[in-house]
Amino acid sequence: MSTIIIDGKALAQNIRHDVANRVSALKEKGITACLAVIILGDDPASQSYVRGKEKACGDVGILSRDYKLSSTTSEEELVLLIEELNRDESVHGILVQLPLPKHINESTIIETIDPNKDVDGFHPNSLGKLMLGQDTFIPCTPHGVIKMLESVDISTEGKNIVIIGRSHIVGSPLSQLLIQKTPTGNATVTICHSRTKNLSDFTKRADIIIAAVGVPQMLTSDMVSDGVVIIDVGVNRVEDSTKAKGYRLVGDVDFEGMLNKASVLTPVPGGVGPMTITMLLFNTIKSAEITFDRR
Ligand SMILES: NC(=O)c1ccc[n+]([C@@H]2O[C@H](COP(=O)([O-])OP(=O)(O)OC[C@H]3O[C@@H](n4cnc5c(N)ncnc54)[C@H](OP(=O)(O)O)[C@@H]3O)[C@@H](O)[C@H]2O)c1
């Protein structure tokens, strides 16, 4: 069986093209979509994500306002900054790069963000609406996964879908999207995690597997059935002395081993990653358009 590889970069590019058109149309009406990005400290992975987001904003014409703060910033200072951005009518989206330093309570920070500017979709208000099937900001990675399945006309209706990973940013919201009574839902979803016994018993019965674990290449070909559709969310650094940086990125799936066994597969890098940033742009223009409509 030949495996279809979903090109996340190409798909992301198509969606970014649409976003760029919407950004221009809004600019003509006098509103420049603006995303405020807050990062604390100098963790290289977080800084690299933030640089990627800034560049993506620039490419589609979204204004990116960056707040690079010290890792010793207090929770109170961060709350005050977010409250100021909540009041600032020229800001349409607020993103706080996670993880935060240990002395800051992540829930407090996420709950401080105005739900109307919650373009990450992590606020309890957004997640509650998602669960109820109401219009909201859908968290970017789960939204990207849905778009990837759509792009290759994979129907989720009646399918057995196994999600490995139950985080609040990927696995849990994705499970909600996939069980909704919508054309991209109607699936029977099983969520597996670190306490799941005999993971293979679940993955072997799956029509579609979404791996969001953070363990390099843990899903191997002996754990899946022929023709399975696999979306690999994982991004893991593994040592590689042949690379200038000393490491390379791999997913949670043994990509090579799945070739000719899976019917559809996503690469890492170049799969879900570009889609995640793209859906952030999508949420930011959506927020700016809502602001314009409310005027
Ligand atoms: N491509 C992107 O844009 C993107 C976006 C977000 C995340 N990611 C990547 O996706 C991965 C997951 O991210 P996350 O934030 O969801 O991570 P997370 O919060 O650490 O959650 C990982 C989940 O995997 C489960 N797990 C860990 N080891 C397992 C095992 N051996 N077998 C089965 N389940 C296991 C954990 O179970 P417990 O709940 O029991 O601990 C947890 O539910 C990471 O590699 C991350 O870098 C990529």
XYZ file of C-alpha atoms and ligand atoms in Angstrom:
343
model
C 0.000 0.000 0.000
C 1.418 3.373 -0.918
C 1.141 5.949 1.836
C -0.229 9.448 1.235
C 1.919 12.002 3.073
C 0.019 15.146 4.036
C 2.175 18.177 3.297
C 1.407 20.420 6.273
C 3.449 23.286 4.845
C 1.506 23.363 1.559
C -1.856 23.086 3.298
C -0.843 25.814 5.761
C 0.188 28.017 2.838
C -3.275 27.703 1.241
C -5.028 28.687 4.452
C -2.546 31.548 5.072
C -3.359 32.868 1.606
C -7.047 33.119 2.599
C -6.115 34.710 5.936
C -3.918 37.289 4.147
C -6.868 38.241 1.895
C -9.125 38.692 4.927
C -6.436 40.774 6.684
C -6.184 43.079 3.615
C -9.971 43.388 3.333
C -10.172 44.440 6.986
C -7.274 46.868 6.593
C -9.255 48.611 3.863
C -12.029 49.087 6.423
C -9.549 50.695 8.828
C -8.636 47.785 11.129
C -5.198 46.183 11.252
C -5.416 42.762 12.883
C -2.993 42.660 15.809
C -1.648 39.818 17.937
C 0.151 40.494 21.231
C 2.679 37.790 22.065
C 4.094 37.556 25.587
C 7.109 35.413 26.375
C 8.943 35.077 29.676
C 12.542 33.934 29.890
C 14.904 32.597 27.258
C 13.971 28.937 26.764
C 15.309 28.219 23.232
C 12.317 26.108 22.138
C 9.801 28.764 23.298
C 11.821 31.527 21.653
C 11.929 29.597 18.412
C 8.105 29.079 18.496
C 7.594 32.787 19.150
C 9.916 33.762 16.277
C 7.914 31.432 14.004
C 4.653 33.067 15.092
C 6.029 36.593 14.571
C 7.228 35.729 11.080
C 3.923 34.056 10.172
C 2.011 37.154 11.340
C 4.244 39.388 9.217
C 3.744 37.167 6.157
C -0.056 37.595 6.236
C -0.064 41.262 7.286
C -1.053 40.748 10.934
C 0.696 43.162 13.269
C 2.639 41.287 15.922
C 3.341 43.146 19.174
C 5.960 41.366 21.211
C 6.521 41.495 24.945
C 9.770 39.743 25.846
C 9.907 39.695 29.632
C 12.412 38.404 32.134
C 11.833 34.969 33.684
C 11.701 36.715 37.066
C 8.596 38.739 36.105
C 6.037 38.337 38.875
C 2.539 36.934 38.392
C 1.093 40.336 39.388
C 3.146 42.159 36.721
C 2.043 39.663 34.082
C -1.607 39.987 35.118
C -1.354 43.810 34.888
C 0.115 43.606 31.372
C -2.637 41.246 30.198
C -5.334 43.486 31.710
C -3.829 46.440 29.839
C -3.882 44.458 26.581
C -7.473 43.364 27.303
C -8.458 47.064 27.396
C -6.429 47.985 24.292
C -8.915 48.055 21.408
C -6.162 47.806 18.804
C -5.161 44.328 20.098
C -7.321 41.445 18.817
C -5.451 38.430 20.139
C -3.325 37.784 23.237
C -0.976 34.848 23.368
C 1.117 33.929 26.397
C 3.800 31.441 25.430
C 3.676 28.331 27.641
C 5.180 26.871 29.727
C 5.529 29.704 32.237
C 8.161 29.855 35.003
C 7.212 27.751 38.053
C 6.357 30.751 40.276
C 3.479 31.737 37.958
C 0.132 29.956 38.008
C -0.744 29.125 34.400
C -4.497 28.891 35.061
C -4.541 32.354 36.645
C -2.801 33.802 33.584
C -4.999 32.031 31.025
C -8.130 33.096 32.910
C -6.952 36.724 32.938
C -7.031 36.871 29.128
C -10.281 38.371 27.790
C -12.129 35.382 26.207
C -12.803 37.659 23.187
C -9.019 37.805 22.623
C -8.254 34.185 23.566
C -6.804 33.204 20.186
C -5.059 30.151 21.701
C -8.483 28.868 22.779
C -7.200 27.787 26.217
C -9.547 29.926 28.362
C -12.168 27.850 30.267
C -14.818 29.940 28.506
C -13.500 28.880 25.074
C -13.099 25.236 26.109
C -16.605 25.189 27.627
C -18.106 26.558 24.417
C -16.133 24.009 22.412
C -17.622 21.230 24.533
C -21.128 22.614 23.954
C -20.549 22.850 20.204
C -20.807 26.656 20.252
C -18.809 29.001 18.054
C -15.524 29.868 19.765
C -11.773 30.073 19.276
C -10.771 26.469 18.644
C -7.338 25.578 20.083
C -4.863 25.794 17.225
C -3.299 22.323 17.144
C -6.603 20.371 17.336
C -8.053 22.698 14.687
C -5.012 22.069 12.488
C -5.467 18.303 12.845
C -9.118 18.559 11.750
C -8.084 20.625 8.704
C -5.465 18.010 7.807
C -8.015 15.184 7.870
C -10.391 17.316 5.796
C -7.639 18.042 3.262
C -7.414 14.389 2.237
C -11.181 13.820 2.406
C -10.937 11.492 5.382
C -14.428 11.162 6.800
C -14.447 10.806 10.567
C -18.084 9.699 10.775
C -18.425 6.330 12.499
C -14.650 5.843 12.590
C -12.751 4.447 15.553
C -10.315 7.198 16.447
C -7.621 6.719 19.054
C -5.965 9.832 20.461
C -2.806 9.170 22.454
C -2.406 12.035 24.929
C -5.008 13.854 27.038
C -3.474 17.326 27.452
C -5.710 20.384 27.648
C -4.049 21.881 24.584
C -4.176 18.894 22.217
C -5.751 15.556 23.157
C -8.763 16.673 25.220
C -10.078 19.466 22.951
C -9.418 17.314 19.880
C -11.558 14.533 21.354
C -14.394 17.051 21.813
C -14.163 18.219 18.213
C -14.213 14.650 16.923
C -17.343 13.618 18.849
C -19.403 16.678 17.843
C -22.419 16.150 15.593
C -20.652 17.867 12.694
C -19.261 16.770 9.325
C -15.768 16.688 10.858
C -16.965 14.859 13.982
C -19.334 11.928 14.592
C -16.416 9.641 15.439
C -16.114 7.110 18.240
C -13.137 8.391 20.184
C -10.868 6.644 22.659
C -8.319 8.706 24.568
C -5.219 6.861 25.728
C -2.582 8.207 28.128
C 0.293 7.123 30.321
C -1.958 4.960 32.521
C -3.540 3.107 29.592
C -2.835 -0.614 29.781
C -1.902 -2.459 26.581
C -1.938 0.575 24.295
C -1.584 -1.662 21.233
C -4.978 -3.260 21.912
C -6.522 0.160 21.240
C -4.257 1.366 18.442
C -4.631 -1.889 16.462
C -8.412 -1.393 16.326
C -8.172 2.246 15.240
C -9.089 3.589 11.808
C -7.393 6.867 12.671
C -4.661 7.473 15.272
C -3.592 10.890 16.519
C -0.379 10.795 18.536
C 0.206 13.742 20.906
C 2.520 12.233 23.466
C 6.003 13.740 23.452
C 7.858 10.390 23.302
C 10.061 10.037 20.209
C 8.803 7.423 17.695
C 6.809 5.498 20.321
C 4.090 4.426 17.862
C 5.575 1.635 15.753
C 4.185 -0.335 12.815
C 3.514 -3.485 14.872
C 1.005 -1.428 16.936
C -1.300 -0.499 14.050
C -3.392 -2.206 11.397
C -2.906 -1.913 7.642
C -4.423 1.192 6.074
C -4.598 3.226 9.283
C -4.583 7.028 9.045
C -1.961 8.569 11.338
C -1.578 12.198 12.382
C 1.653 12.807 14.280
C 1.440 15.839 16.573
C 4.608 15.089 18.538
C 7.704 17.232 18.188
C 10.750 15.792 19.919
C 14.417 16.693 19.788
C 16.765 13.710 19.481
C 20.549 13.953 19.474
C 22.104 13.840 16.032
C 25.796 14.654 15.680
C 25.437 14.891 11.885
C 23.313 18.044 12.291
C 24.829 21.486 12.855
C 22.535 22.043 15.861
C 23.430 18.626 17.313
C 19.835 17.409 17.186
C 16.993 16.696 14.785
C 13.225 16.776 15.213
C 11.164 13.589 15.176
C 7.536 12.894 15.911
C 5.842 10.396 18.211
C 5.490 8.025 15.261
C 8.099 5.818 13.615
C 7.614 7.520 10.244
C 9.833 5.214 8.156
C 8.307 2.094 9.686
C 4.766 3.287 8.859
C 5.463 3.837 5.163
C 3.447 1.347 3.072
C 1.503 0.291 6.182
C -0.444 3.479 6.928
C -2.717 4.841 4.200
C -2.156 8.441 5.311
C 0.684 9.845 7.409
C 1.954 13.271 8.467
C 5.661 14.126 8.630
C 7.625 15.816 11.426
C 8.739 18.472 10.775
C 6.453 19.876 8.082
C 3.200 18.323 9.293
C 1.043 19.552 12.161
C 3.549 22.263 13.232
C 2.899 24.705 10.354
C -0.843 24.073 10.730
C -0.796 25.066 14.408
C 0.689 28.488 13.664
C -1.704 28.908 10.749
C -4.757 28.307 12.909
C -3.420 30.965 15.308
C -3.451 33.423 12.392
C -6.957 32.181 11.533
C -8.176 32.871 15.097
C -6.552 36.325 15.119
C -8.251 37.498 11.917
C -11.511 35.963 13.160
C -11.210 38.032 16.356
C -10.407 41.225 14.417
C -13.419 40.647 12.122
C -15.702 40.140 15.131
C -14.378 43.423 16.598
C -15.222 45.207 13.352
C -18.730 43.678 13.221
C -19.409 44.804 16.826
C -18.626 48.452 16.017
N 3.055 20.302 16.245
C 2.558 21.193 17.077
O 2.159 22.268 16.700
C 2.430 20.830 18.518
C 1.585 21.550 19.371
C 1.452 21.138 20.695
C 2.192 20.054 21.128
N 3.051 19.424 20.265
C 3.812 18.249 20.670
O 2.900 17.205 20.945
C 3.393 16.395 22.003
C 2.365 16.398 23.106
O 2.195 17.713 23.587
P 1.290 18.042 24.856
O 1.471 19.450 25.184
O -0.081 17.506 24.623
O 2.066 17.145 25.955
P 1.707 16.794 27.457
O 0.907 17.853 28.091
O 3.008 16.378 28.063
O 0.787 15.507 27.308
C 1.298 14.289 26.863
C 0.238 13.230 26.974
O 0.813 11.981 26.557
C 0.558 10.987 27.551
N 1.659 10.030 27.581
C 2.930 10.248 27.979
N 3.676 9.122 27.828
C 2.836 8.187 27.331
C 2.983 6.826 26.967
N 4.160 6.208 27.067
N 1.917 6.173 26.477
C 0.717 6.785 26.349
N 0.514 8.086 26.674
C 1.558 8.767 27.165
C 0.441 11.748 28.854
O -0.297 10.984 29.771
P -0.671 11.535 31.259
O -1.785 12.507 31.040
O -1.100 10.327 31.975
O 0.570 12.181 31.795
C -0.282 13.023 28.390
O -1.672 12.829 28.371
C 4.755 16.998 22.360
O 5.757 16.347 21.614
C 4.638 18.434 21.910
O 5.904 19.008 21.601
C 3.160 19.788 18.978
